Coordinates of C-alpha atoms in Angstrom, one line a residue:
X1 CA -85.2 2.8 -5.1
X2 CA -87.8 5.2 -5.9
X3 CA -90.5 2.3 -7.5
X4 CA -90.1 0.2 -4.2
X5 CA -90.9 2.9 -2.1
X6 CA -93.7 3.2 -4.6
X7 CA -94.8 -0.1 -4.6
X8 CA -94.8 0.2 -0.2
X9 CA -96.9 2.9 -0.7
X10 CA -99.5 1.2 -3.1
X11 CA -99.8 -1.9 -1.2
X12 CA -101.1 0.0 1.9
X13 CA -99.6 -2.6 4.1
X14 CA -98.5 -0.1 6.9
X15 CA -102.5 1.0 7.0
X16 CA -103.6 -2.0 7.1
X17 CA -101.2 -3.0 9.7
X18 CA -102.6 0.3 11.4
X19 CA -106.0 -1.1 11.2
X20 CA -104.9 -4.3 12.8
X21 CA -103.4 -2.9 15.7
X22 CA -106.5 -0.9 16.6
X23 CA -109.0 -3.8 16.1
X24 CA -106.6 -5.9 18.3
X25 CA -106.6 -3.2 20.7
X26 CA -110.3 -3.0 20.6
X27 CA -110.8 -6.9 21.2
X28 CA -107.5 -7.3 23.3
X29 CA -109.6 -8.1 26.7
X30 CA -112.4 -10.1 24.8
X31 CA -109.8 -12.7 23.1
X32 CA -108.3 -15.4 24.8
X33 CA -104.7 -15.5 25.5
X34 CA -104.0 -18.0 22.1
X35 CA -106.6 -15.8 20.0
X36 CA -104.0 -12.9 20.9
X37 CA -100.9 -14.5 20.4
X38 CA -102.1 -14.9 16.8
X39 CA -103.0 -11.5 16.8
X40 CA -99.4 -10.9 17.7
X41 CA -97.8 -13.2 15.6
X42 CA -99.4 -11.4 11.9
X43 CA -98.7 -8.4 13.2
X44 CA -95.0 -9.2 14.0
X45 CA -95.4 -11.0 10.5
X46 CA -96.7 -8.0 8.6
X47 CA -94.4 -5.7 10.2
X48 CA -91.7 -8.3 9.3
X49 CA -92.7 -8.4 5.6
X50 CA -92.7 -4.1 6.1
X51 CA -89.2 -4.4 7.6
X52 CA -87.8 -6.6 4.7
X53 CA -89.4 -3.9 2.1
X54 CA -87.7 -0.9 4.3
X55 CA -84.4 -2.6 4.4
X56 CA -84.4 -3.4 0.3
X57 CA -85.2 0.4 0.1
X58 CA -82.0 1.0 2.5
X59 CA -79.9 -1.4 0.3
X60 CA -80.5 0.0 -2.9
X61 CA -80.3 3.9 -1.4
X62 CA -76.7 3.0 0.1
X63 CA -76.0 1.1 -3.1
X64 CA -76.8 4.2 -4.9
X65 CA -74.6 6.4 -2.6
X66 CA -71.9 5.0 -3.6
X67 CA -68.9 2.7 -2.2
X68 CA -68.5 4.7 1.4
X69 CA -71.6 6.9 1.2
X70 CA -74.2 6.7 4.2
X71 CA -71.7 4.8 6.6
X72 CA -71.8 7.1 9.0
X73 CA -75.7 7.3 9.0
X74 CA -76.1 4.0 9.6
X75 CA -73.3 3.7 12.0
X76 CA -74.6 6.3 14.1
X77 CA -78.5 5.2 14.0
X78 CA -79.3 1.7 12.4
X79 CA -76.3 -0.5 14.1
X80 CA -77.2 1.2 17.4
X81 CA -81.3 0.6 16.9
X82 CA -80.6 -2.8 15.9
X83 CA -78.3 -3.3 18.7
X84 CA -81.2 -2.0 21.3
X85 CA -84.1 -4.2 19.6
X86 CA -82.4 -7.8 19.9
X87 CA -80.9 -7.2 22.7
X88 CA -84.3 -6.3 24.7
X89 CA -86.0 -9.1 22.5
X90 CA -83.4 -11.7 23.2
X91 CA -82.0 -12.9 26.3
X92 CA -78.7 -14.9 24.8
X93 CA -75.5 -13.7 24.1
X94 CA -74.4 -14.7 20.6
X95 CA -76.0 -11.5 19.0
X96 CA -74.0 -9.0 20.8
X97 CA -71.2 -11.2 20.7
X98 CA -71.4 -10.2 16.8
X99 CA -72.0 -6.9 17.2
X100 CA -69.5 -6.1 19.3
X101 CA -67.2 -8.1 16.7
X102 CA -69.0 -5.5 13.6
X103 CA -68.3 -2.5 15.9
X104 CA -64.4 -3.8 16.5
X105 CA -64.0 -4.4 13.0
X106 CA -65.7 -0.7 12.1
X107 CA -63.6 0.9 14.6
X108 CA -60.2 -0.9 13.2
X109 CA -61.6 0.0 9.7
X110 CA -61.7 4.1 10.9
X111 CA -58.4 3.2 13.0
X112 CA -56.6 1.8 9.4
X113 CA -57.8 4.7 7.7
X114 CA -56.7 7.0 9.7
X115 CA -53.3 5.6 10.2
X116 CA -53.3 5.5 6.2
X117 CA -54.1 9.0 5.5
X118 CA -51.3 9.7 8.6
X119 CA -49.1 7.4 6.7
X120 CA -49.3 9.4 3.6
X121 CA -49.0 12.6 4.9
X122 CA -45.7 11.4 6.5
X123 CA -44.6 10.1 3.1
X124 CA -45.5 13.5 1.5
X125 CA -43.3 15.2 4.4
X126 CA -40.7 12.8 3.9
X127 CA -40.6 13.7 0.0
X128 CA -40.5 17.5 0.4
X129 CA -37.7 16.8 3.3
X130 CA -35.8 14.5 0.7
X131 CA -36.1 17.0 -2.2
X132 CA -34.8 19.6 -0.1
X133 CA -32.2 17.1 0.6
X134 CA -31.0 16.7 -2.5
X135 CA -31.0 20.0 -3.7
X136 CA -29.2 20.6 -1.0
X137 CA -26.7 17.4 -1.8
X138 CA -26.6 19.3 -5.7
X139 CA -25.6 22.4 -4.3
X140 CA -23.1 21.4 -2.3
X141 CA -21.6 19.0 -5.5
X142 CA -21.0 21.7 -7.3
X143 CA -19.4 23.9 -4.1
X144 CA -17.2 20.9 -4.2
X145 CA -16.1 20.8 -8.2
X146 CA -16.0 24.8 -7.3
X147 CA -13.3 24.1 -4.5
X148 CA -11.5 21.2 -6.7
X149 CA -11.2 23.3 -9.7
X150 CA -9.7 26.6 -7.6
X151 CA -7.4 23.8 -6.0
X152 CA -6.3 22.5 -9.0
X153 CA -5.4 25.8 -10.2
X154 CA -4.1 26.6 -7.2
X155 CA -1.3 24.1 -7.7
X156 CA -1.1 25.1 -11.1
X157 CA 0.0 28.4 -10.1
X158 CA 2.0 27.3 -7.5
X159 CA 4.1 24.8 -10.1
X160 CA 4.3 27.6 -12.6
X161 CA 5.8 29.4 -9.2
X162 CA 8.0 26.8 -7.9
X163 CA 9.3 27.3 -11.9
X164 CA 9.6 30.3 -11.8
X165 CA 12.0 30.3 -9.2
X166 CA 14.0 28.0 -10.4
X167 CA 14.6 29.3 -13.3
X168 CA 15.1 32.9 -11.5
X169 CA 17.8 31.4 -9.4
X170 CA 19.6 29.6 -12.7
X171 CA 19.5 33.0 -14.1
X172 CA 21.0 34.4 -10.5
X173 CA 24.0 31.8 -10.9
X174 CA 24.5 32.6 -14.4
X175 CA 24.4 36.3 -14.0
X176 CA 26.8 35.6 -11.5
X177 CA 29.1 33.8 -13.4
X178 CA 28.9 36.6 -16.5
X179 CA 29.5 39.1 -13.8
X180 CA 32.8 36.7 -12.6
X181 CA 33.9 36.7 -16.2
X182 CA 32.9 40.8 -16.8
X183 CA 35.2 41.3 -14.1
X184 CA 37.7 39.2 -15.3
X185 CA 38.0 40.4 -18.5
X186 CA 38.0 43.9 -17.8
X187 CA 41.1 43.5 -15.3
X188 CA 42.4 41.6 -18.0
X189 CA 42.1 44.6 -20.8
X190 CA 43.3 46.8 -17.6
X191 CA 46.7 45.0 -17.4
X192 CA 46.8 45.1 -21.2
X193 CA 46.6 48.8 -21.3
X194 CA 49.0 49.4 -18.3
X195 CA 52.4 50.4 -19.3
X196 CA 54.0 48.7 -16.5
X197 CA 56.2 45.3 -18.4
X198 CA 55.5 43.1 -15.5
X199 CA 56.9 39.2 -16.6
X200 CA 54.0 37.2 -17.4
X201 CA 55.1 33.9 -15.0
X202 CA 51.7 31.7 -16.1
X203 CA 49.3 31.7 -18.7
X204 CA 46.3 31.8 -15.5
X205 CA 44.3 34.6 -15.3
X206 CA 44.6 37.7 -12.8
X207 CA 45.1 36.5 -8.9
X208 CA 41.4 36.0 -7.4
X209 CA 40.7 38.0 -4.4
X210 CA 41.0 36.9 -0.6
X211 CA 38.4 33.9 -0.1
X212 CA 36.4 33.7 2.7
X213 CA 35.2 30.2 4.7
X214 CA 31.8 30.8 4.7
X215 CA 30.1 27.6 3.9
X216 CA 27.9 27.1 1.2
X217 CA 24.9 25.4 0.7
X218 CA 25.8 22.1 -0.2
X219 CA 27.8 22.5 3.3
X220 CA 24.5 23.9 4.9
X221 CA 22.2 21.2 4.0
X222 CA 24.7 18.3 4.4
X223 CA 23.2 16.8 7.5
X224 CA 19.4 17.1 5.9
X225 CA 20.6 15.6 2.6
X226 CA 22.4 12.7 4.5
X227 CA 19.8 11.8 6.5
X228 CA 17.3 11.5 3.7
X229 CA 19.3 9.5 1.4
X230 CA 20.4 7.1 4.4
X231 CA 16.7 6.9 4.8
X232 CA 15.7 6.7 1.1
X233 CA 19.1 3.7 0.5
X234 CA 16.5 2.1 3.5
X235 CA 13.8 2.3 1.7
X236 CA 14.8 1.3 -1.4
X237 CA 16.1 -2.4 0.3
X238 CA 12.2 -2.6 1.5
X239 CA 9.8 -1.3 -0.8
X240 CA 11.7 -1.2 -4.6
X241 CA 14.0 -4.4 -3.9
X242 CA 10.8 -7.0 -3.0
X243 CA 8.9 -5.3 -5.7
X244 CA 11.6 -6.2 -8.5
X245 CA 12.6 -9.2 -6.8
X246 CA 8.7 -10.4 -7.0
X247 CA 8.5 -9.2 -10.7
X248 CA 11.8 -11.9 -11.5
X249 CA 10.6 -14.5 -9.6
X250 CA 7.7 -14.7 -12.1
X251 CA 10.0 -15.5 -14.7
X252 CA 13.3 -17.3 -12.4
X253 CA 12.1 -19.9 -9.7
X254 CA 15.7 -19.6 -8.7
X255 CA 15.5 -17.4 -5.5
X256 CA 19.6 -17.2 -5.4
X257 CA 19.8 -16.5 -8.6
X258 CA 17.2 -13.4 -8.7
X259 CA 18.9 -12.2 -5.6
X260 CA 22.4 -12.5 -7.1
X261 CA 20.7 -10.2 -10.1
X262 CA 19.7 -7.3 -7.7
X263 CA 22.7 -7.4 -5.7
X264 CA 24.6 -6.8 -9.3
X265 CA 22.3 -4.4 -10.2
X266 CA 22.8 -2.4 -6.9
X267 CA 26.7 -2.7 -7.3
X268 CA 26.7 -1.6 -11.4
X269 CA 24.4 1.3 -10.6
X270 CA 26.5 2.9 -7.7
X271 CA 29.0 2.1 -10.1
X272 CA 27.8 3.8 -13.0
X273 CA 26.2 6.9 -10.6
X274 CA 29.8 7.7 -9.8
X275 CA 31.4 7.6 -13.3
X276 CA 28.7 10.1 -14.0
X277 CA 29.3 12.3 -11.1
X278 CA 33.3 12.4 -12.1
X279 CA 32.3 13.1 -15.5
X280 CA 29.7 16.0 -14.3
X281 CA 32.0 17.6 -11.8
X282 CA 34.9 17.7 -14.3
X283 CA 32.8 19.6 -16.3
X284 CA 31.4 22.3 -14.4
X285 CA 35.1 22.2 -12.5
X286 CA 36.5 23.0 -15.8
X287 CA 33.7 26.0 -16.6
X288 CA 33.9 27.8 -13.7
X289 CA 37.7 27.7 -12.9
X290 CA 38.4 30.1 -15.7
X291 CA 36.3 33.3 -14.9
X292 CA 35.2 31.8 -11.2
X293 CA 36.2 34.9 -8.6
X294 CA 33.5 34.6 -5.8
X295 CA 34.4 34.3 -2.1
X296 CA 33.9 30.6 -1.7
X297 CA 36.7 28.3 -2.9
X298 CA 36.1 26.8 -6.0
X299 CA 35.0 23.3 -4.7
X300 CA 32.5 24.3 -3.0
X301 CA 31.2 26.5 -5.1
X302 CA 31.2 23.1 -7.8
X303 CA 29.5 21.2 -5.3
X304 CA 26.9 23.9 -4.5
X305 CA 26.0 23.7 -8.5
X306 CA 25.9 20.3 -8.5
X307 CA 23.3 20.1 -5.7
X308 CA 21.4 22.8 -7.0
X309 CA 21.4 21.5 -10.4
X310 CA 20.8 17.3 -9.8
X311 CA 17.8 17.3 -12.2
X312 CA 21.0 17.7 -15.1
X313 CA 21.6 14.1 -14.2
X314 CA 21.4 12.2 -17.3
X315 CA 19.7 9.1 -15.3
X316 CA 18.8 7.3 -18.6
X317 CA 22.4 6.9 -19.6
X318 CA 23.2 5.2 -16.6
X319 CA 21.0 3.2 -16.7
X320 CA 21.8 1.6 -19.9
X321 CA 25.3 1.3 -18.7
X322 CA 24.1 -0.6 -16.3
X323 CA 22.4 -2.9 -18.1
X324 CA 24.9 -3.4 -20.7
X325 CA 27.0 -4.1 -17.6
X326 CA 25.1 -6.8 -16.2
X327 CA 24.5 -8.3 -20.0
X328 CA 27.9 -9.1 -19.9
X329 CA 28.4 -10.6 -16.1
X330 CA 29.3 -14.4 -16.1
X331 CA 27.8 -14.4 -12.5
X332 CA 24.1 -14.2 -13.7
X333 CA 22.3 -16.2 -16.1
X334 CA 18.5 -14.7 -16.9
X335 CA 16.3 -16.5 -19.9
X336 CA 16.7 -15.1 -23.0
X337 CA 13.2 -14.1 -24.3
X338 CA 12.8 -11.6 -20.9
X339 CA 15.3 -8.7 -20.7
X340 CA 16.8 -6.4 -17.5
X341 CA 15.2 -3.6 -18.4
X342 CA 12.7 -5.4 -16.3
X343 CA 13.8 -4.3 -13.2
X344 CA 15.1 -0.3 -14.5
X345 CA 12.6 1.6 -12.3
X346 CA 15.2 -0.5 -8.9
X347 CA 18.0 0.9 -11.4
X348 CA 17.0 4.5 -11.9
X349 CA 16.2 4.8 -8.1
X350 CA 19.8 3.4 -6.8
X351 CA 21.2 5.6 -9.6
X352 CA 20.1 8.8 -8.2
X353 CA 20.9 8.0 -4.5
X354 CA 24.3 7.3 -5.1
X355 CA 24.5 10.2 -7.3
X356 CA 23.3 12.6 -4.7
X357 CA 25.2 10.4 -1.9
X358 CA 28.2 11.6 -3.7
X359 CA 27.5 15.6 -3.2
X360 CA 27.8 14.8 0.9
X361 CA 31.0 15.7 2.4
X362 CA 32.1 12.9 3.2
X363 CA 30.7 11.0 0.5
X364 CA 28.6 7.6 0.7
X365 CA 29.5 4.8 -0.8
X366 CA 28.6 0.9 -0.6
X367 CA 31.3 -1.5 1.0
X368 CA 33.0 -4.0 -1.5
X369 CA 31.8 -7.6 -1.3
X370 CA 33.3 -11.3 -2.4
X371 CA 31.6 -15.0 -2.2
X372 CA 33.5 -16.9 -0.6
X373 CA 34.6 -13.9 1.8
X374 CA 34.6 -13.7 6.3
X375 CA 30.9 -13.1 7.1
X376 CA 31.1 -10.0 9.3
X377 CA 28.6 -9.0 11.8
X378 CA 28.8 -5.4 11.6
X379 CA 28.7 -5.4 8.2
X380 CA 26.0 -7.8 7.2
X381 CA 22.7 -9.4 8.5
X382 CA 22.2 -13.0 7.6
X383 CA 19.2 -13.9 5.2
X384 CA 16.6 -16.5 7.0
X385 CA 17.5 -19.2 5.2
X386 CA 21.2 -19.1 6.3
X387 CA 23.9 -21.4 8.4
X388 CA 24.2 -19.0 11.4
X389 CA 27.4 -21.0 12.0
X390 CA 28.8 -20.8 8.8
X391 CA 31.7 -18.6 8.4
X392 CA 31.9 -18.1 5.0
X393 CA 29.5 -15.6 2.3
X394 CA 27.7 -17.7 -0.6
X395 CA 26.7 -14.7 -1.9
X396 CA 25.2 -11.1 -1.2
X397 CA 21.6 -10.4 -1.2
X398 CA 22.1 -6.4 -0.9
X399 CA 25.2 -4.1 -0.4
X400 CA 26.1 -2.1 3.0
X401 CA 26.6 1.2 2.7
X402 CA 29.3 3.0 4.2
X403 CA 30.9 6.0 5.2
X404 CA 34.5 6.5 5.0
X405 CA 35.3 3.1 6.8
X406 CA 32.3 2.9 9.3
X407 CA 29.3 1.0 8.4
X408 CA 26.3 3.1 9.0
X409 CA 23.6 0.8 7.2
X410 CA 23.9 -3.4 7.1
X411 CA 23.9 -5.1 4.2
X412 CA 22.4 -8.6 3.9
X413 CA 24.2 -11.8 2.9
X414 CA 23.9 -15.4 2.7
X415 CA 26.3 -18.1 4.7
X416 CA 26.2 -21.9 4.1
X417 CA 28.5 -24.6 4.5
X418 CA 30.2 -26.3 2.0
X419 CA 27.3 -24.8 -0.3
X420 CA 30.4 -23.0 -2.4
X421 CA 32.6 -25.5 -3.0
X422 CA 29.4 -27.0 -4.9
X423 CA 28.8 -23.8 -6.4
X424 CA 31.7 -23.2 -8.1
X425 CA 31.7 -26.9 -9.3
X426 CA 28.6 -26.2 -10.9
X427 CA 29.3 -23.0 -12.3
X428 CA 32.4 -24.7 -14.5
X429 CA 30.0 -26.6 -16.2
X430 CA 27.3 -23.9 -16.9
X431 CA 26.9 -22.5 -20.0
X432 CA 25.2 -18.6 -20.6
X433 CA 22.2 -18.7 -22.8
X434 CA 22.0 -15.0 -22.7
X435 CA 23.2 -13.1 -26.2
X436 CA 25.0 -9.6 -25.8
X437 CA 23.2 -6.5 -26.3
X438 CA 23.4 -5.0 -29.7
X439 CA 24.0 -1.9 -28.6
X440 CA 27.6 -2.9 -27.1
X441 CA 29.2 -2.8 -30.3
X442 CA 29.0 1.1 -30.6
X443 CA 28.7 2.5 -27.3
X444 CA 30.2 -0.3 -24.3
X445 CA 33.8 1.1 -23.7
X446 CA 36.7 -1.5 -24.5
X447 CA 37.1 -2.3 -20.6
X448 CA 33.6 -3.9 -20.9
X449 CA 34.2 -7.6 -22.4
X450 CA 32.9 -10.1 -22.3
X451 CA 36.3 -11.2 -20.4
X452 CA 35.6 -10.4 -16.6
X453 CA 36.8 -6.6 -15.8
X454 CA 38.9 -6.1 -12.8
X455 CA 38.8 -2.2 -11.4
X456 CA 41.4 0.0 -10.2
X457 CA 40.7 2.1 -6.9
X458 CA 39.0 5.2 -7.4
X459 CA 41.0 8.3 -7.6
X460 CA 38.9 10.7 -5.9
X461 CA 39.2 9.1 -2.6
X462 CA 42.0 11.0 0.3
X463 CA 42.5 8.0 2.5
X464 CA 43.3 4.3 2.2
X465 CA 42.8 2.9 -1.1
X466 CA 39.9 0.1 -0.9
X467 CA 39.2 -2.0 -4.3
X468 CA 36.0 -1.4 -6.8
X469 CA 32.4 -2.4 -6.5
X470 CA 32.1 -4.9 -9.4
X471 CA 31.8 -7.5 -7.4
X472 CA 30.0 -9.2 -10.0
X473 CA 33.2 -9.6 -11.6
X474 CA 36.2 -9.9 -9.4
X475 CA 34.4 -12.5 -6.9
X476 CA 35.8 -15.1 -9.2
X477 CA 39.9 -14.0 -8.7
X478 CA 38.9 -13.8 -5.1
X479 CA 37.0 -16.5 -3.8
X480 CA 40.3 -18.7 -3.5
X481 CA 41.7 -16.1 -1.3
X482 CA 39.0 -16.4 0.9
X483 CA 40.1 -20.6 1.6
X484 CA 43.6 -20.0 1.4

C-alpha cells in the first residue's frame, strides 16, 4: 500500500491535473464549446486514472485490515459518496437499483449477525439452564436411592417385626399350654399327698374347671375367612385353571381330555387337603387333651391352633399324593415323556384352600360328580361348546363347591348327546401308555392300585352321609346308574 501511494505521489498527476484545471479556467470563455469538452473529457480522464490509483490504495489498505476490518468506514462514507455521485451524474435507474440491492444485502448481513450472536447467547443460557438441570435431576436420583434404601429397610424391619410376633404369640400358646400342664401336675401331686382314699373311677386327669362360651378366634374370623376363600376357590377357576390348562394344551390337543386332568386334579387335591387336616387335627386333639384346662372347650381351642398355625401344613406332601393319585386314574391318559408335576403350582393352590376351607364352621367342601349323571342347574353351568338340551353330564370341567348341602359357588360341566355312549365304547379299547410312578412302591398306601378305589363316606361329617370325591374313579361303577 505504502509504494502506491508512493508512486501517486511521484507521478504528480494530481498537480498536474491542478494545472489543467486552472489553464482551462483561464481559457474557458476563449475556447469553443468542442475545444472545452475536450478540456473536460482529460480532465475527467486524468481524474479517472487518479480514482483507479486511490481505489487500488483502498483495496490493498482494506485487504490489509483484515477479513471485516474497515467495513464500517466505508459503509458509512464511500457507499454513501458513491451513491450521491452516480446518481447526480446519471439519470437511469439501474445503478440504484443495485445499490439499494448492496445496502439490503449489508443490512441482512448486520441483521444475520446479530441474530447469530443472539442465537448463541441463547444457546449458552440454555446450557447453564440444562446443567442446572441436571444437577438438579442427580440430586434428586440420589434422594430417590436415599428414599428406596430407608424403604427397603423399612420393610425389612417390619418383616423381622411381623416375626417377631409371631413367634411371641407361639411362645404365648406354649407358655400357655406349660402353664395348663404346671397346673395339672401340681393338682395331680396335691391329690397324691392328700390322705383322703377317694376310688380312682378313670385313669383321666383331675376334672377341668367350668368352661365358658366365649368364642374363639377361629369362631371370630369365620365370616372373613369364608368370604376370602369363596373368593380365592373363584379365583383360582379363572386365573390358575386357564393358566395350567394353556400350559397342557401345549403338549394335549385334546381339549376334553386336559379338562378331564384339571377336574381330577381339583377332586384328588381337596381329597388329599382333608386327609391332611384329619391327620393334623388328631394330632394337636391328642396334645392338648391331656394337660388342656383353659375356658374354651377343647375344639375350639384345636381349631383356634390350627388357624393360627396353617403355615405347619405340609403342602408338599399333598401334593405328591396327589400326583401319585392321578398317575394311577384309568380316566386320564397324558404322554409319557411330560409329567403332572406340570401343573403342581394349580395343585398346591387348591391344596391350601381346601385345607383352610376345612377350619370354617361349617366346613366347605366340593359336591360329588359322575359322567353320565342329571345335569343340574343349580349346581353347574354348561361349558360353550355344550347340548343345552342334553340331559346328561359327559364330563366335568371344574367342581362346585358346597356348603353343607347348598351350593354356594357353580361348578362347570359338559352335556352332549349320545356323546357317552361313544365314549365309553372307545374307552374299552384304549390302552394307558403312562408307566406308574416309582415312588408308589414305598410310600402309595395299599388302597391306591392300580385297580379303581372306591371311598367310604367321610367320618367327620354330623349329617347325611354323601359319597367321596374320587370321581376320577367311581364314575365308571356309576355311569350305568345314571341310564338305568
Amino acid at each position: 500500500m505504502a509504494d502506491s501511494l508512493r508512486r501517486l505521489i511521484n507521478n504528480e498527476s494530481c498537480r498536474i491535473l491542478q494545472e489543467k484545471l486552472e489553464n482551462w479556467y483561464k481559457d474557458y470563455h476563449i475556447n469553443s464549446c468542442d475545444q472545452n469538452l475536450n478540456r473536460c473529457c482529460e480532465i475527467i480522464e486524468m481524474n479517472s486514472m487518479i480514482q483507479g490509483q486511490l481505489f487500488t490504495i483502498l483495496n490493498q489498505t482494506a485487504r490489509e485490515g483484515g477479513h471485516y476490518a474497515g467495513v464500517e468506514t466505508i459503509k458509512s462514507r464511500l457507499l454513501p459518496w458513491l451513491g450521491t455521485c452516480f446518481s447526480s451524474t446519471t439519470s437511469g435507474r439501474p445503478f440504484e437499483t443495485s445499490l439499494s440491492l448492496i445496502q439490503e444485502s449489508i443490512e441482512k448481513e448486520r441483521q444475520l449477525r446479530e441474530f447469530a450472536s443472539t442465537r448463541n447467547h441463547e444457546l449458552q443460557q440454555l446450557e447453564k439452564e440444562l446443567n442446572s438441570t441436571r444437577l438438579q435431576l442427580t440430586l434428586v436420583q440420589q434422594d430417590l436411592k436415599a428414599s428406596q434404601a430407608q424403604e427397603e429397610s423399612t420393610l425389612r424391619n417390619l418383616d423381622r417385626l411381623n416375626d417377631y410376633e409371631q413367634q411371641v404369640q407361639i411362645l404365648k400358646d406354649e407358655i400357655a399350654i406349660l402353664g395348663a400342664q404346671k397346673s395339672v401336675l401340681h393338682s395331680r401331686l396335691a391329690r397324691s399327698r392328700s390322705p383322703s382314699p377317694r376310688p380312682c373311677r378313670s385313669r383321666s386327669p383331675s376334672p377341668l374347671p367350668l368352661r365358658s362360651c366365649s368364642p374363639g378366634r377361629a369362631r371370630l374370623t369365620n365370616a372373613a375367612r369364608h368370604a376370602h376363600l369363596v373368593a380365592r376357590f373363584s379365583e383360582i377357576y379363572t386365573q390358575e385353571r386357564l393358566d395350567a390348562q394353556n400350559l397342557l394344551r401345549t403338549y394335549i390337543d385334546d381339549l376334553e381330555i386336559v379338562q378331564r386332568i384339571i377336574y381330577v386334579a381339583a377332586v384328588e387335591s381337596f381329597h388329599a387337603a382333608k386327609m391332611a387336616f384329619r391327620q393334623f387335627k388328631m394330632r394337636v386333639r391328642k396334645t392338648l387333651s391331656l394337660t388342656y384346662s383353659g375356658p374354651e372347650s377343647l375344639e375350639d381351642t384345636v381349631l383356634d391352633y390350627i388357624v393360627r398355625h396353617e403355615d405347619l401344613y405340609d403342602v408338599q406332601a399333598s401334593v405328591n399324593e396327589v400326583i401319585r393319585a392321578m398317575n394311577i386314574n384309568p380316566k386320564i391318559s397324558f404322554p409319557p415323556e411330560v409329567d403332572f408335576i406340570m401343573i403342581s403350582s394349580l395343585i398346591r393352590e387348591l391344596c391350601r384352600v381346601a385345607f383352610s376351607m376345612q377350619t370354617l364352621v361349617p366346613p366347605l367342601d366340593i359336591a360329588f360328580g359322575a359322567d353320565g349323571e342329571l345335569f343340574n342347574e343349580s349346581k353347574y353351568r354348561r361349558s360353550y361348546d355344550s347340548d343345552f338340551t342334553a340331559p346328561l353330564v359327559v364330563y366335568h370341567v371344574w367342581p362346585a363347591l358346597m356348603e353343607n348341602d347348598s351350593i354356594i359357588v357353580k361348578g362347570e360341566a359338559v352335556s352332549k348327546r349320545g356323546a357317552l355312549w361313544s365314549r365309553r365304547s372307545r374307552s374299552k379299547s384304549r390302552s394307558r401308555s403312562r408307566s406308574m410312578s416309582p415312588i408308589l412302591s414305598h410310600s402309595a398306601s395299599p388302597s391306591r392300585t392300580l385297580l379303581p378305589r372306591s371311598r367310604s363316606p367321610s367320618p367327620i361329617r354330623s349329617g347325611s352321609p354323601r359319597p367321596a370325591l374320587n370321581t376320577s374313579n367311581t364314575s365308571d361303577c356309576l355311569e350305568p346308574c345314571a341310564f338305568t
